[in-house]
Short mmCIF file of C-alpha atoms and ligand atoms in Angstrom, two decimals:
data_model
loop_
_atom_site.label_atom_id
_atom_site.label_comp_id
_atom_site.label_asym_id
_atom_site.label_seq_id
_atom_site.Cartn_x
_atom_site.Cartn_y
_atom_site.Cartn_z
CA MET Y 11 23.00 44.63 -26.97
CA SER Y 12 22.71 42.84 -23.54
CA PRO Y 13 22.04 39.00 -24.06
CA ASN Y 14 17.98 40.37 -22.33
CA THR Y 15 17.28 41.87 -25.45
CA LEU Y 16 17.36 38.04 -27.54
CA VAL Y 17 15.02 37.00 -24.96
CA GLN Y 18 11.15 36.92 -26.08
CA GLU Y 19 8.72 37.86 -24.57
CA PRO Y 20 6.17 34.79 -24.46
CA ALA Y 21 2.41 35.75 -26.10
CA THR Y 22 1.15 33.39 -23.06
CA PRO Y 23 1.68 33.52 -20.01
CA PRO Y 24 3.74 30.40 -19.05
CA GLN Y 25 2.33 27.01 -18.69
CA PRO Y 26 2.44 26.15 -14.40
CA THR Y 27 4.74 23.41 -15.22
CA THR Y 28 2.81 19.63 -15.35
CA THR Y 29 5.23 17.09 -15.09
CA ALA Y 30 2.37 14.47 -14.81
CA PHE Y 31 4.88 12.23 -15.03
CA ASP Y 32 4.83 8.91 -18.01
CA ALA Y 33 5.06 5.58 -16.00
CA ASP Y 34 4.44 3.85 -19.00
CA ARG Y 35 7.43 5.20 -21.32
CA PHE Y 36 8.89 4.69 -17.60
CA ASN Y 37 8.21 0.49 -17.21
CA ALA Y 38 9.41 0.05 -21.08
CA SER Y 39 12.92 0.23 -20.68
CA VAL Y 40 12.53 -0.60 -16.64
CA MET Y 41 11.96 -4.02 -15.46
CA THR Y 42 8.73 -4.40 -14.18
CA THR Y 43 9.68 -6.66 -11.54
CA TYR Y 44 8.78 -4.21 -8.96
CA GLY Y 45 4.57 -3.07 -8.11
CA ARG Y 46 4.38 0.55 -7.49
CA PHE Y 47 2.83 2.94 -6.13
CA PRO Y 48 1.87 5.73 -9.45
CA ILE Y 49 4.04 8.38 -7.64
CA ALA Y 50 6.57 10.37 -8.65
CA LEU Y 51 9.52 10.92 -6.16
CA GLU Y 52 11.94 13.05 -6.11
CA ARG Y 53 13.14 14.85 -2.61
CA GLY Y 54 13.23 14.68 1.05
CA LYS Y 55 13.74 16.47 4.24
CA GLY Y 56 13.36 14.65 7.09
CA CYS Y 57 10.42 12.19 7.43
CA ARG Y 58 8.73 14.25 4.63
CA VAL Y 59 9.07 13.38 1.05
CA TRP Y 60 8.34 14.88 -2.29
CA ASP Y 61 6.25 13.91 -5.74
CA VAL Y 62 7.32 15.44 -8.85
CA ASP Y 63 4.27 17.24 -8.87
CA GLY Y 64 5.13 18.79 -4.92
CA LYS Y 65 2.69 17.05 -3.59
CA GLU Y 66 4.51 15.85 0.40
CA TYR Y 67 3.79 12.73 2.14
CA LEU Y 68 4.93 11.76 5.30
CA ASP Y 69 7.22 9.33 5.22
CA PHE Y 70 6.33 6.24 6.93
CA VAL Y 71 8.23 3.16 4.58
CA ALA Y 72 11.80 5.38 4.58
CA GLY Y 73 12.94 2.86 1.46
CA ILE Y 74 11.37 0.20 4.07
CA ALA Y 75 13.10 0.60 7.06
CA THR Y 76 16.53 2.18 5.63
CA CYS Y 77 16.18 5.55 6.53
CA THR Y 78 17.60 5.50 9.33
CA LEU Y 79 18.01 9.21 9.79
CA GLY Y 80 15.27 10.67 7.41
CA HIS Y 81 16.37 12.25 3.86
CA ALA Y 82 18.97 14.84 3.92
CA HIS Y 83 20.04 14.03 7.03
CA PRO Y 84 22.99 16.99 7.16
CA ALA Y 85 25.28 14.73 9.07
CA LEU Y 86 25.72 11.54 6.11
CA VAL Y 87 25.41 14.28 3.85
CA GLU Y 88 28.64 15.75 5.47
CA ALA Y 89 29.75 12.43 5.40
CA VAL Y 90 29.37 11.35 2.32
CA THR Y 91 30.71 15.03 0.46
CA GLN Y 92 33.59 14.89 2.45
CA GLN Y 93 33.95 11.03 1.93
CA ILE Y 94 33.08 11.50 -1.84
CA GLN Y 95 35.70 14.33 -2.22
CA LYS Y 96 39.20 12.41 -0.64
CA LEU Y 97 38.29 9.30 -1.70
CA HIS Y 98 34.52 6.45 -3.02
CA HIS Y 99 36.11 3.44 -3.49
CA VAL Y 100 39.01 1.38 -3.80
CA SER Y 101 39.81 -2.05 -4.04
CA ASN Y 102 39.63 -4.31 -1.30
CA LEU Y 103 43.45 -5.26 -2.33
CA TYR Y 104 43.86 -1.99 0.28
CA TYR Y 105 43.27 -1.71 3.75
CA ILE Y 106 40.74 1.13 3.61
CA PRO Y 107 40.81 2.49 7.15
CA GLU Y 108 36.90 3.14 7.30
CA GLN Y 109 35.69 -0.05 7.25
CA GLY Y 110 38.13 -0.57 10.14
CA GLU Y 111 36.61 1.96 11.78
CA LEU Y 112 32.52 1.13 11.21
CA ALA Y 113 33.46 -2.69 12.33
CA GLU Y 114 35.46 -1.81 15.39
CA TRP Y 115 32.17 -0.14 15.65
CA ILE Y 116 29.62 -2.17 15.15
CA ALA Y 117 32.28 -5.14 17.18
CA SER Y 118 32.52 -2.12 19.89
CA ARG Y 119 28.68 -2.17 20.36
CA SER Y 120 27.82 -6.10 19.39
CA CYS Y 121 28.68 -9.95 20.49
CA ALA Y 122 30.71 -10.32 17.11
CA ASP Y 123 34.38 -9.48 16.86
CA ARG Y 124 34.84 -10.04 13.21
CA VAL Y 125 32.48 -8.15 10.32
CA PHE Y 126 32.63 -8.69 5.92
CA PHE Y 127 31.02 -5.69 4.68
CA CYS Y 128 28.45 -6.14 1.28
CA ASN Y 129 26.15 -4.58 -0.21
CA SER Y 130 22.81 -5.82 0.67
CA GLY Y 131 21.07 -8.82 2.91
CA ALA Y 132 20.85 -10.98 0.84
CA GLU Y 133 24.35 -11.07 -0.19
CA ALA Y 134 25.34 -10.82 4.24
CA ASN Y 135 23.60 -13.73 3.85
CA GLU Y 136 24.69 -15.40 1.14
CA ALA Y 137 27.74 -14.92 3.41
CA ALA Y 138 26.54 -15.59 6.47
CA ILE Y 139 25.51 -19.51 4.76
CA LYS Y 140 29.10 -19.79 3.23
CA LEU Y 141 31.27 -19.01 6.51
CA ALA Y 142 27.66 -21.53 8.05
CA ARG Y 143 28.78 -24.40 5.45
CA LYS Y 144 32.45 -23.86 5.87
CA TYR Y 145 32.19 -24.58 9.35
CA ALA Y 146 30.49 -27.37 8.95
CA HIS Y 147 33.27 -29.14 6.88
CA LYS Y 148 35.78 -28.21 8.98
CA VAL Y 149 33.86 -27.62 12.04
CA GLN Y 150 31.14 -30.33 12.68
CA GLU Y 151 31.97 -32.90 10.24
CA ILE Y 152 29.03 -32.31 8.26
CA GLN Y 153 29.19 -33.01 4.63
CA TYR Y 154 26.43 -32.40 3.86
CA PRO Y 155 25.19 -29.62 6.46
CA VAL Y 156 21.57 -28.06 6.49
CA ILE Y 157 20.54 -24.98 7.71
CA LEU Y 158 16.84 -24.96 9.77
CA THR Y 159 14.64 -21.31 8.29
CA ALA Y 160 11.72 -20.69 9.47
CA LYS Y 161 8.34 -21.07 7.39
CA ALA Y 162 6.42 -16.79 6.75
CA SER Y 163 10.61 -15.98 6.88
CA PHE Y 164 12.41 -13.18 4.05
CA HIS Y 165 16.25 -13.97 3.74
CA GLY Y 166 16.66 -12.30 0.38
CA ARG Y 167 16.50 -12.24 -3.56
CA THR Y 168 18.81 -14.83 -4.39
CA LEU Y 169 18.83 -18.22 -5.30
CA ALA Y 170 20.36 -19.25 -2.17
CA THR Y 171 18.39 -16.24 -0.23
CA ILE Y 172 14.91 -16.77 -2.17
CA THR Y 173 15.85 -20.91 -0.72
CA ALA Y 174 16.39 -20.71 3.00
CA THR Y 175 13.47 -18.08 2.67
CA GLY Y 176 10.60 -20.22 3.96
CA GLN Y 177 7.81 -18.57 2.16
CA ALA Y 178 6.68 -20.34 -1.39
CA LYS Y 179 5.99 -17.01 -3.88
CA TYR Y 180 9.31 -16.00 -3.83
CA GLN Y 181 11.09 -19.52 -4.83
CA LYS Y 182 7.98 -20.07 -7.62
CA GLY Y 183 9.33 -20.42 -11.01
CA PHE Y 184 13.58 -20.35 -10.39
CA GLU Y 185 13.27 -24.07 -9.53
CA PRO Y 186 15.99 -25.92 -9.31
CA LEU Y 187 15.84 -24.07 -5.05
CA VAL Y 188 19.60 -24.72 -3.42
CA ASP Y 189 20.13 -27.71 -1.79
CA GLY Y 190 20.00 -28.01 2.28
CA PHE Y 191 17.79 -25.71 3.45
CA ALA Y 192 14.60 -27.35 5.72
CA TYR Y 193 11.78 -25.12 7.18
CA VAL Y 194 10.21 -25.21 10.87
CA PRO Y 195 7.60 -22.75 12.03
CA PHE Y 196 8.86 -19.55 13.75
CA ASN Y 197 7.92 -19.44 17.59
CA ASP Y 198 7.72 -23.15 17.74
CA VAL Y 199 10.99 -24.73 19.64
CA ARG Y 200 9.39 -28.37 20.31
CA ALA Y 201 9.27 -28.45 15.78
CA LEU Y 202 12.86 -26.81 16.26
CA GLU Y 203 13.69 -30.06 17.68
CA ASP Y 204 12.36 -32.45 16.17
CA ALA Y 205 13.67 -31.23 12.61
CA ILE Y 206 17.03 -31.18 13.63
CA GLY Y 207 16.06 -34.82 15.40
CA ASP Y 208 14.84 -36.11 11.73
CA ILE Y 209 17.72 -34.91 9.57
CA ASP Y 210 20.18 -36.85 10.41
CA GLU Y 211 20.74 -39.39 7.66
CA GLY Y 212 24.43 -40.88 7.81
CA ASN Y 213 26.69 -37.34 6.34
CA ARG Y 214 23.65 -35.04 5.84
CA ARG Y 215 22.58 -33.50 9.44
CA VAL Y 216 21.95 -29.65 10.78
CA GLY Y 217 24.91 -27.53 11.18
CA ALA Y 218 23.16 -24.00 11.76
CA VAL Y 219 19.57 -22.24 12.09
CA LEU Y 220 18.73 -19.13 10.22
CA LEU Y 221 16.44 -16.78 11.88
CA GLU Y 222 15.07 -12.87 12.20
CA PRO Y 223 14.54 -11.79 15.79
CA LEU Y 224 10.99 -10.00 14.67
CA GLN Y 225 10.04 -11.00 11.60
CA GLY Y 226 9.38 -8.13 9.03
CA GLU Y 227 7.96 -9.45 5.73
CA GLY Y 228 6.32 -12.28 6.74
CA GLY Y 229 4.09 -9.62 8.59
CA VAL Y 230 5.84 -8.16 11.49
CA ARG Y 231 6.08 -10.62 14.44
CA PRO Y 232 8.06 -10.34 16.73
CA GLY Y 233 10.61 -13.96 17.82
CA ASP Y 234 8.78 -15.32 21.02
CA ALA Y 235 12.10 -14.88 23.86
CA ARG Y 236 11.75 -18.18 25.22
CA TYR Y 237 11.47 -19.63 22.49
CA PHE Y 238 15.00 -17.87 21.20
CA GLN Y 239 16.24 -18.44 24.60
CA GLU Y 240 15.61 -22.41 23.78
CA VAL Y 241 16.66 -22.21 20.42
CA ARG Y 242 20.11 -21.18 21.68
CA ARG Y 243 19.74 -23.28 24.12
CA VAL Y 244 19.51 -26.73 21.50
CA CYS Y 245 22.78 -25.20 19.10
CA ASN Y 246 24.54 -24.79 22.40
CA GLU Y 247 23.55 -28.44 22.77
CA ASN Y 248 24.03 -29.86 19.33
CA GLY Y 249 27.12 -27.97 18.35
CA LEU Y 250 24.73 -25.71 16.18
CA LEU Y 251 25.41 -21.90 14.64
CA LEU Y 252 22.68 -19.52 15.44
CA ILE Y 253 22.63 -16.56 12.86
CA LEU Y 254 20.20 -13.92 13.06
CA ASP Y 255 18.91 -11.82 10.10
CA GLU Y 256 19.32 -8.41 11.68
CA VAL Y 257 18.20 -6.68 8.22
CA GLN Y 258 15.18 -5.14 9.03
CA VAL Y 259 15.44 -4.50 12.29
CA GLY Y 260 19.35 -4.22 13.00
CA MET Y 261 21.19 -0.44 13.72
CA GLY Y 262 18.88 0.09 16.21
CA ARG Y 263 14.73 -0.38 14.46
CA THR Y 264 13.80 -1.53 17.79
CA GLY Y 265 14.67 0.85 20.23
CA LYS Y 266 18.36 -1.30 21.05
CA LEU Y 267 20.68 -1.06 18.15
CA TRP Y 268 19.93 -4.94 17.72
CA GLY Y 269 17.27 -6.28 17.21
CA TYR Y 270 19.05 -10.11 19.80
CA GLU Y 271 18.92 -7.08 22.46
CA ASN Y 272 15.27 -7.64 23.00
CA LEU Y 273 15.29 -11.78 23.40
CA GLY Y 274 18.31 -12.27 25.55
CA ILE Y 275 20.13 -14.36 23.58
CA GLU Y 276 23.67 -13.35 21.93
CA PRO Y 277 24.04 -15.50 18.45
CA ASP Y 278 26.83 -16.70 16.79
CA ILE Y 279 26.25 -14.88 13.34
CA PHE Y 280 24.28 -12.07 12.33
CA THR Y 281 23.58 -10.39 9.77
CA SER Y 282 22.27 -6.02 8.89
CA ALA Y 283 22.06 -3.98 6.12
CA LYS Y 284 18.92 -2.00 5.92
CA GLY Y 285 19.46 0.70 8.48
CA LEU Y 286 22.93 0.31 9.36
CA ALA Y 287 24.46 3.24 6.55
CA GLY Y 288 20.76 4.95 6.77
CA GLY Y 289 20.51 4.16 2.31
CA ILE Y 290 22.96 4.46 0.92
CA PRO Y 291 23.98 0.26 0.10
CA ILE Y 292 25.88 -1.67 2.48
CA GLY Y 293 25.64 -4.84 4.01
CA ALA Y 294 27.81 -6.54 7.04
CA MET Y 295 28.07 -10.47 8.80
CA MET Y 296 29.07 -9.90 11.61
CA CYS Y 297 30.33 -13.49 13.96
CA LYS Y 298 32.24 -14.23 16.49
CA LYS Y 299 35.56 -15.19 16.35
CA SER Y 300 35.66 -18.68 17.41
CA CYS Y 301 33.21 -19.39 13.68
CA ASP Y 302 34.89 -17.24 12.05
CA VAL Y 303 36.33 -20.12 8.97
CA PHE Y 304 37.50 -17.68 6.77
CA GLU Y 305 40.69 -17.85 4.74
CA PRO Y 306 41.87 -15.53 2.26
CA GLY Y 307 40.65 -15.58 -1.48
CA ASN Y 308 36.72 -17.36 0.51
CA HIS Y 309 34.62 -14.69 0.01
CA ALA Y 310 34.91 -11.40 -0.92
CA SER Y 311 33.14 -8.63 -2.84
CA THR Y 312 33.87 -5.53 -5.46
CA PHE Y 313 31.85 -2.90 -3.57
CA GLY Y 314 32.57 -3.91 -0.43
CA GLY Y 315 33.61 -1.59 2.47
CA ASN Y 316 34.42 1.19 0.50
CA PRO Y 317 34.96 3.95 1.83
CA PHE Y 318 32.03 6.01 1.19
CA ALA Y 319 29.73 3.28 2.21
CA CYS Y 320 31.23 3.30 5.41
CA ALA Y 321 31.43 6.46 5.73
CA ALA Y 322 28.16 6.26 5.69
CA GLY Y 323 27.87 3.76 7.88
CA LEU Y 324 29.60 6.11 11.00
CA ALA Y 325 27.70 8.70 10.18
CA VAL Y 326 24.38 6.52 11.19
CA GLY Y 327 26.53 5.64 14.20
CA LYS Y 328 27.73 8.06 15.45
CA THR Y 329 23.95 10.40 15.18
CA LEU Y 330 21.99 7.97 16.83
CA LEU Y 331 24.36 7.67 19.66
CA ASP Y 332 24.97 11.88 19.22
CA GLU Y 333 21.00 12.18 18.71
CA ASP Y 334 19.94 9.86 21.25
CA LEU Y 335 17.38 7.22 18.38
CA LEU Y 336 17.78 4.40 20.56
CA ASN Y 337 15.32 6.11 22.92
CA ASN Y 338 13.62 8.23 20.60
CA ALA Y 339 12.64 4.72 18.52
CA ARG Y 340 11.18 3.06 22.25
CA VAL Y 341 9.43 5.74 22.81
CA ARG Y 342 8.05 7.36 19.89
CA GLY Y 343 7.45 2.98 19.12
CA GLU Y 344 4.85 3.27 22.23
CA GLN Y 345 2.89 6.60 20.85
CA LEU Y 346 2.67 4.41 17.54
CA ARG Y 347 1.75 0.79 19.14
CA GLU Y 348 -1.04 3.47 22.06
CA LYS Y 349 -2.60 5.48 18.23
CA LEU Y 350 -3.29 2.11 16.49
CA ASN Y 351 -4.85 0.58 19.50
CA GLY Y 352 -6.73 3.26 19.97
CA ILE Y 353 -7.42 2.40 15.71
CA LEU Y 354 -7.89 -0.87 16.81
CA GLN Y 355 -10.90 -0.67 19.25
CA ARG Y 356 -12.54 1.84 16.60
CA TYR Y 357 -12.51 -0.76 13.90
CA PRO Y 358 -12.49 -3.52 15.69
CA ASP Y 359 -14.41 -5.53 12.70
CA THR Y 360 -11.48 -4.80 10.38
CA PHE Y 361 -7.85 -5.14 12.94
CA THR Y 362 -7.36 -7.34 14.78
CA GLU Y 363 -3.75 -7.14 16.37
CA VAL Y 364 -0.78 -4.56 16.46
CA ARG Y 365 2.82 -5.82 17.45
CA GLY Y 366 5.74 -4.90 17.14
CA TRP Y 367 9.05 -3.44 19.07
CA GLY Y 368 10.60 0.20 18.40
CA LEU Y 369 10.31 1.51 15.23
CA ILE Y 370 9.17 -1.37 12.84
CA ASN Y 371 4.98 -1.75 14.15
CA GLY Y 372 1.92 -3.72 12.26
CA LEU Y 373 -1.55 -3.46 12.18
CA GLU Y 374 -3.45 -6.70 10.81
CA ILE Y 375 -6.25 -6.87 9.08
CA ALA Y 376 -8.70 -9.12 9.99
CA GLY Y 377 -8.53 -12.34 7.45
CA ASP Y 378 -12.64 -12.54 7.25
CA ARG Y 379 -12.63 -8.69 5.54
CA ASP Y 380 -11.91 -7.94 2.10
CA ILE Y 381 -9.58 -5.82 2.61
CA THR Y 382 -5.94 -5.56 2.32
CA SER Y 383 -3.07 -3.76 3.15
CA ILE Y 384 -2.35 -2.53 -0.08
CA ASP Y 385 -6.54 -1.14 -0.29
CA ILE Y 386 -5.72 0.89 2.71
CA ILE Y 387 -2.17 2.34 1.74
CA LYS Y 388 -3.67 3.35 -2.03
CA VAL Y 389 -5.61 5.96 0.39
CA THR Y 390 -3.61 6.98 2.76
CA THR Y 391 -0.78 7.81 -0.12
CA GLU Y 392 -3.42 9.93 -1.30
CA LYS Y 393 -3.96 12.10 2.29
CA GLY Y 394 -0.37 12.55 2.09
CA LEU Y 395 0.93 9.22 3.72
CA LEU Y 396 3.29 7.11 2.62
CA LEU Y 397 2.92 3.37 3.91
CA VAL Y 398 4.36 -0.24 3.41
CA PRO Y 399 2.48 -3.53 3.17
CA ALA Y 400 3.58 -6.19 4.85
CA GLY Y 401 2.04 -9.11 3.38
CA PRO Y 402 -1.46 -9.01 2.51
CA LYS Y 403 -2.69 -8.67 5.54
CA VAL Y 404 -0.40 -6.47 7.66
CA LEU Y 405 0.26 -2.47 7.28
CA ARG Y 406 3.71 -2.36 7.85
CA PHE Y 407 4.93 1.10 9.93
CA VAL Y 408 9.10 2.34 9.73
CA PRO Y 409 9.60 5.81 10.24
CA PRO Y 410 12.80 7.11 10.40
CA LEU Y 411 14.54 7.11 14.14
CA ILE Y 412 14.28 10.58 14.20
CA VAL Y 413 11.08 10.39 13.78
CA SER Y 414 8.79 13.53 15.85
CA GLU Y 415 5.68 13.18 18.36
CA ALA Y 416 3.72 15.39 16.21
CA GLU Y 417 4.60 13.75 12.91
CA VAL Y 418 3.41 10.25 14.53
CA ASN Y 419 0.12 12.05 16.12
CA GLU Y 420 -0.21 12.95 11.97
CA ALA Y 421 0.34 10.09 10.53
CA MET Y 422 -2.68 8.42 12.54
CA GLU Y 423 -4.83 10.67 11.96
CA LYS Y 424 -4.29 10.87 8.10
CA LEU Y 425 -4.27 6.64 8.30
CA GLU Y 426 -7.84 6.94 10.10
CA SER Y 427 -9.45 9.10 7.98
CA ALA Y 428 -8.95 6.69 4.99
CA ILE Y 429 -9.93 3.73 6.81
CA ALA Y 430 -13.33 5.93 7.75
CA SER Y 431 -13.17 7.14 4.07
CA LEU Y 432 -12.71 3.62 2.69
CA LEU Y 433 -15.16 1.44 4.77
CA GLY Y 434 -17.50 4.52 4.50
C1 PLP A 510 14.73 -6.69 2.92
C2 PLP A 510 14.81 -7.62 3.41
C3 PLP A 510 16.98 -8.47 2.92
C4 PLP A 510 16.76 -8.47 1.96
O1 PLP A 510 17.96 -7.21 2.11
P1 PLP A 510 18.07 -6.55 -0.25
O2 PLP A 510 19.23 -6.04 0.75
O3 PLP A 510 17.23 -6.70 -0.49
O4 PLP A 510 19.60 -8.00 -0.73
C5 PLP A 510 16.64 -9.99 3.74
N1 PLP A 510 16.58 -9.99 4.83
C6 PLP A 510 15.51 -9.00 5.59
C7 PLP A 510 14.80 -10.00 7.03
C8 PLP A 510 15.24 -8.10 5.18
O5 PLP A 510 14.21 -7.69 5.26
#
């Protein structure tokens, strides 16, 4: 008797598999810390993803500027598959060759000499904050060091990094915050100099300045090169450390490997995470040898720099260079901004500005229009284009760095059709 004889023919043809995702059930067991769009994603390839019902989307979110090589890139798949079969995790009690290789890759292509690995952007910034404080005690001889950060900045969700974040909405309800931070307006060097002068009460002084080269969450606001050059000068004159948060803009996103290359300066310390390993969790804090005051035991991370994450980072780095993706980010970014400027001109009452570098771009909605970024994104999502807001009035465009000319055109057609249908 063949096994098939036991299989009964269904009395009715099989139902089409409706996988309608049960969001209520999901929210019953997952903490509701996120406002989610009502789709559940299941599969991806290149710049496209598919939801559980098989609907296709062009992905201009890329895990929020994280999936550098898009989805299921053969180089990343190959690297992590090989590494997990060989050795995926060991403690930092031992030397990890892949960690050394990735640190060398970064150090040889940046102003930094040394790297500390962790698992996220917030952790990388925490490491930078700890290093700056140790440097203040040991080198600057400041007993209560203050780190200046910018208003409208974003540095993460841990207690120290929400404190560093110059936006009350991330801090509210989580007081008491961490001591030792003060805020200045972005792109305003006079305000920075004034704050350095004002915060000088005996042992309490400014030791470091922490800035994003381009404010991502704060609305895709590029730093002004002249401002950053002045900040560099002020830091030099006062013996302060300049720390750059490159978590969103680093690893090629802006068309340069590091965001600070757009500004004509070098930081003393910078951090990276999101795109560094293309979506495999990783974080890194880089510094010049002159400010590496960490000693054994000062800082650590169980997962930080494990073979799996570092193999992924190395594969992303190699592919960025092999496939000339920095150039692609520049060219596709120009194309994207040109298209966005066309939309701006056709809807001058609705949009006010297009701004960005490489493949991190924003389209700002007029403040007096009764329409938010989420309103527009709900419609683009229905039309098969994923976008992410950067605040209530800015649409953010951060596709994978492999995005093609045709994909940019397709995304812009979907966006314009969403705007047209929303505005009637
Ligand atoms: C996303 C982001 C962070 C936080 O990174 P996590 O990995 O979510 O901790 C920090 N700084 C900037 C600039 C970011 O964009």
